[in-house]
Short mmCIF file of C-alpha atoms in Angstrom, two decimals:
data_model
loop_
_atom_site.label_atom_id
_atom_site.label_comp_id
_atom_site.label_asym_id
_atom_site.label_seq_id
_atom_site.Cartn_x
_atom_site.Cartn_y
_atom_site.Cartn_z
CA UNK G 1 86.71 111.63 144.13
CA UNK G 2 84.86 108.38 144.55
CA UNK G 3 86.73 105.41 142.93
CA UNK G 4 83.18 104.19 141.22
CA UNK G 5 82.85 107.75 139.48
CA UNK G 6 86.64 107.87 138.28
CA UNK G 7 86.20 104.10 136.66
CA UNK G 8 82.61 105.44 135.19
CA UNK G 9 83.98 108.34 133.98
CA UNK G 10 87.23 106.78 132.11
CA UNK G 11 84.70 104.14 130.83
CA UNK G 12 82.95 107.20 129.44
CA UNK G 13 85.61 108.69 127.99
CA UNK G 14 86.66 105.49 126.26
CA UNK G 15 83.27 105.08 124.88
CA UNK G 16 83.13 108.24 123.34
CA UNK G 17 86.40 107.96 122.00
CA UNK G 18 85.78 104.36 120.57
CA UNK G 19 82.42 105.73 119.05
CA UNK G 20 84.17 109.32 117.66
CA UNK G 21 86.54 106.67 115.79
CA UNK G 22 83.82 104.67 114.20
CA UNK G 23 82.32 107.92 113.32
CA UNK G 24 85.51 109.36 111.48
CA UNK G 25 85.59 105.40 109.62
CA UNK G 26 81.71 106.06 108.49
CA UNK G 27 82.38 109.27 107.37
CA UNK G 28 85.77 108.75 105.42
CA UNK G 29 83.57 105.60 103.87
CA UNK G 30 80.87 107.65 103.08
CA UNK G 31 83.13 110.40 100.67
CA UNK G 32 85.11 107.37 99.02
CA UNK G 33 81.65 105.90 98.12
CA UNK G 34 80.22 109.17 96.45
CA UNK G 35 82.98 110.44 94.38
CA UNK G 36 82.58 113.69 92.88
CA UNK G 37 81.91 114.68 89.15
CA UNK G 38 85.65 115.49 87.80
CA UNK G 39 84.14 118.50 85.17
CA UNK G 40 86.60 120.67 86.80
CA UNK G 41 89.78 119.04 86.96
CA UNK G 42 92.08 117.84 84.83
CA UNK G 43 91.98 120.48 82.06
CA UNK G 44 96.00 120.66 82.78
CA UNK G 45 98.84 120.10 84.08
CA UNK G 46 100.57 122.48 86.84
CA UNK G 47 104.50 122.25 86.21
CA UNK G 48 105.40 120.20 88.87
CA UNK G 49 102.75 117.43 87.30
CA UNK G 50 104.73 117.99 83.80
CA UNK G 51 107.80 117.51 85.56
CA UNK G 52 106.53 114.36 87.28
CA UNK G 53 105.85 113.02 83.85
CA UNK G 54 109.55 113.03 82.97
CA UNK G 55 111.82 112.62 86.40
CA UNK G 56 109.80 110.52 88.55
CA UNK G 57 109.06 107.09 86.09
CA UNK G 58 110.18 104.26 87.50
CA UNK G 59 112.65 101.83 86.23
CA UNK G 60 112.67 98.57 84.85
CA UNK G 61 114.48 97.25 88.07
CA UNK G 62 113.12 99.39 90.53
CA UNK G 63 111.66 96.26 91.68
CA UNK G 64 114.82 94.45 92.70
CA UNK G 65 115.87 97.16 94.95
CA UNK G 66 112.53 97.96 97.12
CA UNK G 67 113.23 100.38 100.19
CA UNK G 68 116.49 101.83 99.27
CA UNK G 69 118.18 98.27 100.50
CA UNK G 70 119.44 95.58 97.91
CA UNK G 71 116.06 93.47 98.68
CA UNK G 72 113.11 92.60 96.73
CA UNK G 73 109.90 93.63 96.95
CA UNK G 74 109.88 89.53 97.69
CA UNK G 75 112.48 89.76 100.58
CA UNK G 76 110.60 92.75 102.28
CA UNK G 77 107.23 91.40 102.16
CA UNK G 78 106.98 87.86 102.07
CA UNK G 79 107.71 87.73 105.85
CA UNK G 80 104.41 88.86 106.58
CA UNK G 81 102.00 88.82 103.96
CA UNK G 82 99.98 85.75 105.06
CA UNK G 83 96.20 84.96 104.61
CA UNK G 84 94.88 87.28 106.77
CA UNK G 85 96.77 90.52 105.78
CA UNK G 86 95.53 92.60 103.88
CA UNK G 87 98.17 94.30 101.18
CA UNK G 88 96.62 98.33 100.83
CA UNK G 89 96.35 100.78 103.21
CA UNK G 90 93.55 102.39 101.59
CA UNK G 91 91.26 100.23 103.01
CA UNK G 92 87.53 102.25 103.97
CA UNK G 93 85.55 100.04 106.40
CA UNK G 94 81.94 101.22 107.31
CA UNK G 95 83.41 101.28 110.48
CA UNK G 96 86.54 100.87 112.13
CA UNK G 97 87.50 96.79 113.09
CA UNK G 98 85.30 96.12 110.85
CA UNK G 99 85.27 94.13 107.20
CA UNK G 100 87.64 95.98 104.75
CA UNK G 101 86.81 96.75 101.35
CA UNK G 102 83.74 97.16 101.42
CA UNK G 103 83.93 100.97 99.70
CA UNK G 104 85.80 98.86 96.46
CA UNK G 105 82.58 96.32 96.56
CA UNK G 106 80.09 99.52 96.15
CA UNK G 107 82.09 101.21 93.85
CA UNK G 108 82.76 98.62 91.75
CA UNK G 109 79.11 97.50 91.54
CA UNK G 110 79.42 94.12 91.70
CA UNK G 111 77.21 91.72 89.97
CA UNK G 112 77.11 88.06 89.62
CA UNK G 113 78.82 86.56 86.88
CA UNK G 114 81.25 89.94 86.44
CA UNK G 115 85.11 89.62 85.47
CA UNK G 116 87.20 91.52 87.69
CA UNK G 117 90.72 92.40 87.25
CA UNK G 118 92.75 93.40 89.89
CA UNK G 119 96.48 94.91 88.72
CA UNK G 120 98.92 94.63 91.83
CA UNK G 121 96.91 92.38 93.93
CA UNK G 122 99.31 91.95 96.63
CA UNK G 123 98.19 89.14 98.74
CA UNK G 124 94.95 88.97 97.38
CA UNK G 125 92.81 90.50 99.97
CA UNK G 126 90.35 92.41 98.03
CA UNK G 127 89.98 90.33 95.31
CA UNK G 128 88.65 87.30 98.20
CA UNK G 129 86.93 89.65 99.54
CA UNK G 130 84.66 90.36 96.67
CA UNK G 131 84.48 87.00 95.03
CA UNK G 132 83.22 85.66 98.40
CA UNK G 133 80.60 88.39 98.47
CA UNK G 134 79.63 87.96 94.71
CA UNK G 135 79.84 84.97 92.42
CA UNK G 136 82.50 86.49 90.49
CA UNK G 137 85.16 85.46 88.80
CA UNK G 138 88.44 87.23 89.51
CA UNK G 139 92.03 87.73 87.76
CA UNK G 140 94.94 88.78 89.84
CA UNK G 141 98.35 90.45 88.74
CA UNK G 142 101.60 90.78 90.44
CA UNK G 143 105.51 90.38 89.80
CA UNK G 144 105.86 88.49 93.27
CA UNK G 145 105.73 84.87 93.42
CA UNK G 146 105.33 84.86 97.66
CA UNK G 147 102.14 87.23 97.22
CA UNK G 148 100.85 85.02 94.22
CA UNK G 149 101.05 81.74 96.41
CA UNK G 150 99.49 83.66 98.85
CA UNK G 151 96.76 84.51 96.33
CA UNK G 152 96.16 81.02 94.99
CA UNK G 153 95.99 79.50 98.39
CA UNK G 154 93.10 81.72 99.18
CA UNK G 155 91.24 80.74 95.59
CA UNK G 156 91.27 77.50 96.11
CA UNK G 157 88.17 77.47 98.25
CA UNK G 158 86.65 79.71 95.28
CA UNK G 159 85.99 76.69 92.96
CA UNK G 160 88.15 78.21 90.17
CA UNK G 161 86.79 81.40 90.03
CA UNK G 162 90.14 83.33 91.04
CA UNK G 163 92.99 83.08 88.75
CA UNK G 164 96.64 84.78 89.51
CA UNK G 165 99.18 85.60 86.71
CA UNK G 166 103.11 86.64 87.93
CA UNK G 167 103.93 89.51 85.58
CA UNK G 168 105.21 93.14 85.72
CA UNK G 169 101.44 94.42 84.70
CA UNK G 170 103.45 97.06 82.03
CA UNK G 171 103.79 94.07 79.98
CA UNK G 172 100.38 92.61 80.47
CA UNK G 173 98.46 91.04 76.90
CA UNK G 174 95.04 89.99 77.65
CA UNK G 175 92.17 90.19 74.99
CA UNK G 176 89.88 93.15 74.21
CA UNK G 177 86.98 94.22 76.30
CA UNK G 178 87.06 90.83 78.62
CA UNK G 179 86.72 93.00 81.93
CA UNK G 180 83.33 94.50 83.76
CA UNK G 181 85.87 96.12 85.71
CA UNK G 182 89.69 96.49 86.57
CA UNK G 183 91.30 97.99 89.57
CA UNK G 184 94.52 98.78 91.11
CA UNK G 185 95.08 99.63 95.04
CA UNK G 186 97.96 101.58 95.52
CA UNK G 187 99.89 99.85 92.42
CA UNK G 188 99.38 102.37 89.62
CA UNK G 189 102.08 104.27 90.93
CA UNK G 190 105.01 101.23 89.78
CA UNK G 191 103.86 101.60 86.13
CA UNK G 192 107.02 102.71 83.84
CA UNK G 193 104.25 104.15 81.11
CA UNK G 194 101.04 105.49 82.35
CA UNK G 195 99.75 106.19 79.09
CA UNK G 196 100.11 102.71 77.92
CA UNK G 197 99.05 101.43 81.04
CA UNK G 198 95.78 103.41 81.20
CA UNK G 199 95.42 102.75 77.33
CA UNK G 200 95.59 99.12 78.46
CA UNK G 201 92.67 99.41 80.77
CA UNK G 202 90.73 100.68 78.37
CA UNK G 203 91.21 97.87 75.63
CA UNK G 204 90.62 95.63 78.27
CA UNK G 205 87.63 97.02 79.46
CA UNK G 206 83.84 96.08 78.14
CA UNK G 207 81.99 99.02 77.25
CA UNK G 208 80.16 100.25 80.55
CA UNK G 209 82.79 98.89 82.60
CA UNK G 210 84.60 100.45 85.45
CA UNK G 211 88.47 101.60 86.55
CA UNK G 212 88.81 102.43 89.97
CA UNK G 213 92.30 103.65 91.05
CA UNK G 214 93.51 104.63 94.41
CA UNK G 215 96.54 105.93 95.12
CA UNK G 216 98.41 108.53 97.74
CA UNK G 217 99.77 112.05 97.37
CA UNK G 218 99.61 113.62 94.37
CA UNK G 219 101.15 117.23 92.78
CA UNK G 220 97.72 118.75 92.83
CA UNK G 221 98.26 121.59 94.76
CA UNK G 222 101.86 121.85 94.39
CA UNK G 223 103.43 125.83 94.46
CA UNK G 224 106.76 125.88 95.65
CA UNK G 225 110.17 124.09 94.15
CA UNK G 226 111.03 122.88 98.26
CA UNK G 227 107.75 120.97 98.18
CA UNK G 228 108.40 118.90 95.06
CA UNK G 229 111.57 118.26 95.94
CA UNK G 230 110.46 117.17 99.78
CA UNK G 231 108.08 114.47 97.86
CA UNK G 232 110.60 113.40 95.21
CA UNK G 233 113.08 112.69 98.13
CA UNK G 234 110.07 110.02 99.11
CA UNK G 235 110.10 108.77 95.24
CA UNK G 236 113.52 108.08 95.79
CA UNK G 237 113.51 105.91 98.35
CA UNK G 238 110.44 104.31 97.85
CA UNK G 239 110.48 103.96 94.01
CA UNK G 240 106.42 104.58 93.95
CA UNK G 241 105.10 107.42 91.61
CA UNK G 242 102.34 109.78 93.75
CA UNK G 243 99.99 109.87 90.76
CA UNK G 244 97.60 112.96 91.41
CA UNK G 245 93.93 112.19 90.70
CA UNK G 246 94.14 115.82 88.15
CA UNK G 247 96.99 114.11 86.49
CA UNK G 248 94.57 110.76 86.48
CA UNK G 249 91.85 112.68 85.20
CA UNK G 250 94.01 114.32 82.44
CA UNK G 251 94.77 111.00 80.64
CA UNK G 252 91.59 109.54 81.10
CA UNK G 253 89.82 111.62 79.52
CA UNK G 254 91.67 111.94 76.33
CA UNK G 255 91.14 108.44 75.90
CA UNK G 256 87.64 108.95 76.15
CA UNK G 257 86.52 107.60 79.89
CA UNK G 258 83.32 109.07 80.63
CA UNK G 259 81.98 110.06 83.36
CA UNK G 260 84.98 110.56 85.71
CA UNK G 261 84.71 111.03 89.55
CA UNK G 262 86.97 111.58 91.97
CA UNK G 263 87.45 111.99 95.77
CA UNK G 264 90.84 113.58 97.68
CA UNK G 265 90.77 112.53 101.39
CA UNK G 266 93.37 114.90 103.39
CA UNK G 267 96.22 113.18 104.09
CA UNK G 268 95.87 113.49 108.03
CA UNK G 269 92.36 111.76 108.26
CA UNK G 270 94.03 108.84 105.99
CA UNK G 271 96.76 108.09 108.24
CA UNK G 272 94.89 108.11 111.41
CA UNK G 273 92.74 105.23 110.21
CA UNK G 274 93.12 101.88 112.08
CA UNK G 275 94.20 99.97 108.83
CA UNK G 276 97.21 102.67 108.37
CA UNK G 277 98.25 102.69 111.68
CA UNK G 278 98.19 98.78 111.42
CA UNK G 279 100.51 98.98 108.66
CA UNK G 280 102.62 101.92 109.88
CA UNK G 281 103.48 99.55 112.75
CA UNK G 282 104.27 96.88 110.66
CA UNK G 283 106.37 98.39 108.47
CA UNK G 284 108.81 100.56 110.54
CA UNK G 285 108.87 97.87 113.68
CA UNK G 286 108.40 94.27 112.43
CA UNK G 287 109.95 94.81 108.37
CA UNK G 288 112.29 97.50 109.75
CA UNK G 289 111.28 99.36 106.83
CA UNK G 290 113.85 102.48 106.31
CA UNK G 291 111.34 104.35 104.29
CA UNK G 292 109.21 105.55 106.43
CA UNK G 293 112.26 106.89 108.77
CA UNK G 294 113.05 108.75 105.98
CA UNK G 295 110.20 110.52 105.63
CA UNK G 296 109.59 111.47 108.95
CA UNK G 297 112.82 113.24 108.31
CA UNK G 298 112.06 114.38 105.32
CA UNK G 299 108.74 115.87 106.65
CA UNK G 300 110.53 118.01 109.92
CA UNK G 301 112.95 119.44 107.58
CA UNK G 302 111.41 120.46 104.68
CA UNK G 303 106.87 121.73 104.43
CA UNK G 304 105.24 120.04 106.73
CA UNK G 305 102.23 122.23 105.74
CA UNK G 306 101.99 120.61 101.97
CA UNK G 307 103.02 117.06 103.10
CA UNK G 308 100.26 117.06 105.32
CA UNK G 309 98.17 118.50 102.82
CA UNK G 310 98.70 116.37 100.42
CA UNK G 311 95.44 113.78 99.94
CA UNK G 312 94.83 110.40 99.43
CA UNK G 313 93.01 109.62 95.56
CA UNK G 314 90.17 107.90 94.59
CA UNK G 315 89.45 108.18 90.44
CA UNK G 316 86.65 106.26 88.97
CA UNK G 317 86.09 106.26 85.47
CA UNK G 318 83.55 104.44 82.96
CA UNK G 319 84.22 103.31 79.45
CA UNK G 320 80.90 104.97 77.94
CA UNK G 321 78.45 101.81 76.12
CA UNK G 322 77.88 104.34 73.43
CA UNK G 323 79.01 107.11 71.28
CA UNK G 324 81.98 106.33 73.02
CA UNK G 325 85.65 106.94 71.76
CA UNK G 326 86.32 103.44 69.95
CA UNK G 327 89.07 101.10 70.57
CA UNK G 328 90.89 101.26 67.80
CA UNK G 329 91.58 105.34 68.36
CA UNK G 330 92.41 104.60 71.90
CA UNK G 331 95.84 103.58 70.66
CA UNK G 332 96.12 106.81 68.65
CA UNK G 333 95.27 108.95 71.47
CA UNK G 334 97.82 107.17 73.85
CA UNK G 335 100.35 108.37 71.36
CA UNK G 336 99.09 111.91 71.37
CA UNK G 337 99.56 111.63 75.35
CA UNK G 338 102.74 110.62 74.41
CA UNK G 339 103.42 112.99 72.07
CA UNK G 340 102.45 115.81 75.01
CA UNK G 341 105.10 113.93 77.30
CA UNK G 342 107.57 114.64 74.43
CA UNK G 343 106.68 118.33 74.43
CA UNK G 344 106.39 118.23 78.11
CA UNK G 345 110.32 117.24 78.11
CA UNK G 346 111.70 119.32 75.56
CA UNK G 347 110.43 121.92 77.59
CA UNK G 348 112.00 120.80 80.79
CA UNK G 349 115.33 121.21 78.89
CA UNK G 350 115.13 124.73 79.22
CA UNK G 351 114.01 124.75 82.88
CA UNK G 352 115.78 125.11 85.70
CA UNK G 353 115.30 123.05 88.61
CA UNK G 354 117.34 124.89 91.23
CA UNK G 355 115.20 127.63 90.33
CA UNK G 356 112.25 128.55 93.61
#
């Protein structure tokens, strides 16, 4: 075969592959940007969910000892969180290569003069991101004082408009309806009280305003005793609570968010996007991560069927502007979640968990 056909027919091939990619990108962006109406989920709880209520919160300390080492969440990551990296890996570019979070700025509906709050900001990628494409001003959260250097370096070519506060964001106090919108990128999952932390939103929240949530694997579809064990084995090591957009949808709506929409991405078409492979490399090769060893060993030897199925969650929800559950019940209906986690656990005294 002629040498000039062989190098015009790998350039071909590389073409089309490059342009397939950018297609998968546009299409994955396309989903996360039209939710679906959440009517139909999150009526209740399968067991596995109730049981991931009770045995997968995380501790107080979890913190201190981040990828089953005795290292921080500080030691792991402040090696390589710099300016330019971005923290998620949920990140849904129009196209591959191209400017992340873009899906958050649509979603969000960003308008000039809004008040964003971001809870587990990481290095503060998405909250520059949309304060340089709005005149915004923006409040990040996070227990790390390497990512919140990070952040305020980047604000200070913002002209004030980005402010960072180092907390754990369970014991965050910030006055009542100051937000247009909050949101949390893979984050929601460290929380040691969902309830109180999605009650929190909601105080925080102006009526009308938005909570976005993204966060990966869930119980959703869970059947079989193997499988929840195969994911809490991942809980374990990585101290991060999969938080099912059903389960999501559940609490939200007893405090009164409305509408709710929603969007599962399968977990394959997720972790074949640029930004995860990015980070996959990053963590298992440059942090010499142990977690993700784990779970490739976790994933031969147990379903490989529902860890693959698992998706990746998008939940948006809106605090209605009127007729809308008040803020003064929201408390009250927190503790009636609560009191349903209660239930939830004097039930699981009388299960069995060796039982398939």
């Amino acid at each position: 075969m002629d040498i000039v056909l062989v190098f015009q027919l790998a350039a071909a091939i590389f073409i089309a592959l490059v342009v397939a990619y950018n297609i998968l990108h546009y299409v994955l962006f396309l989903l996360v940007t039209q939710p679906k109406d959440a009517s139909k989920i999150g009526h209740e709880l399968n067991q596995f969910e109730q049981r991931q209520l009770i045995e997968w919160t995380p501790k107080a300390n979890d913190f201190l000892k981040h990828d089953d080492e005795k290292r921080t969440y500080d030691d792991v990551f402040g090696a390589y969180r710099d300016e330019q990296a971005n923290y998620s890996t949920c990140v849904f570019p129009r196209a591959a290569f191209s400017r992340p979070y873009e899906a958050e700025f649509v979603l969000l509906k960003l308008k000039d003069g809004m008040r964003l709050l971001d809870l587990g900001c990481g290095s503060g990628a998405a909250a520059e991101y949309l304060a340089r494409r709005r005149n915004i001003e923006v409040v990040c959260v996070t227990n790390s004082s390497v990512q919140a250097d990070i952040c305020r370096r980047k604000f200070a070519n913002l002209g004030g408009r980005g402010q960072v506060i180092v907390t754990d964001f369970d014991s965050l106090d910030l006055p009542n309806e100051r937000f247009d919108a909050i949101y949390a990128l893979e984050s929601i999952g460290y929380t040691k009280d969902l309830d109180a932390w999605l009650a929190r939103c909601w105080r925080m929240l102006k009526p009308g305003g938005r909570l976005l949530i993204r966060t990966p694997g869930s119980l959703d579809h869970c059947r079989r005793e193997e499988d929840y064990l195969s994911v809490t084995a991942f809980f374990e090591n990585w101290r991060y609570n999969f938080v099912g957009a059903n389960l999501l949808v559940y609490k939200m709506r007893q405090l009164g968010f409305n509408p709710i929409r929603y969007r599962r991405l399968p977990f394959w078409a997720w972790c074949i996007t640029w930004n995860f492979v990015q980070h996959l490399l990053l963590w298992k090769y440059r942090l010499k991560m142990r977690t993700f060893v784990e779970l490739e060993r976790i994933i031969w030897r147990t379903s490989k069927v529902f860890v693959f199925g698992n998706p990746y969650n998008t939940v948006l929800a809106t605090k209605p502007k009127a007729g809308r559950v008040n803020d003064a019940a929201a408390p009250q209906m927190a503790v009636a979640a609560c009191a349903e986690t209660s239930r939830v656990v004097a039930a699981r005294s009388h299960f069995d968990p060796t039982r398939k």
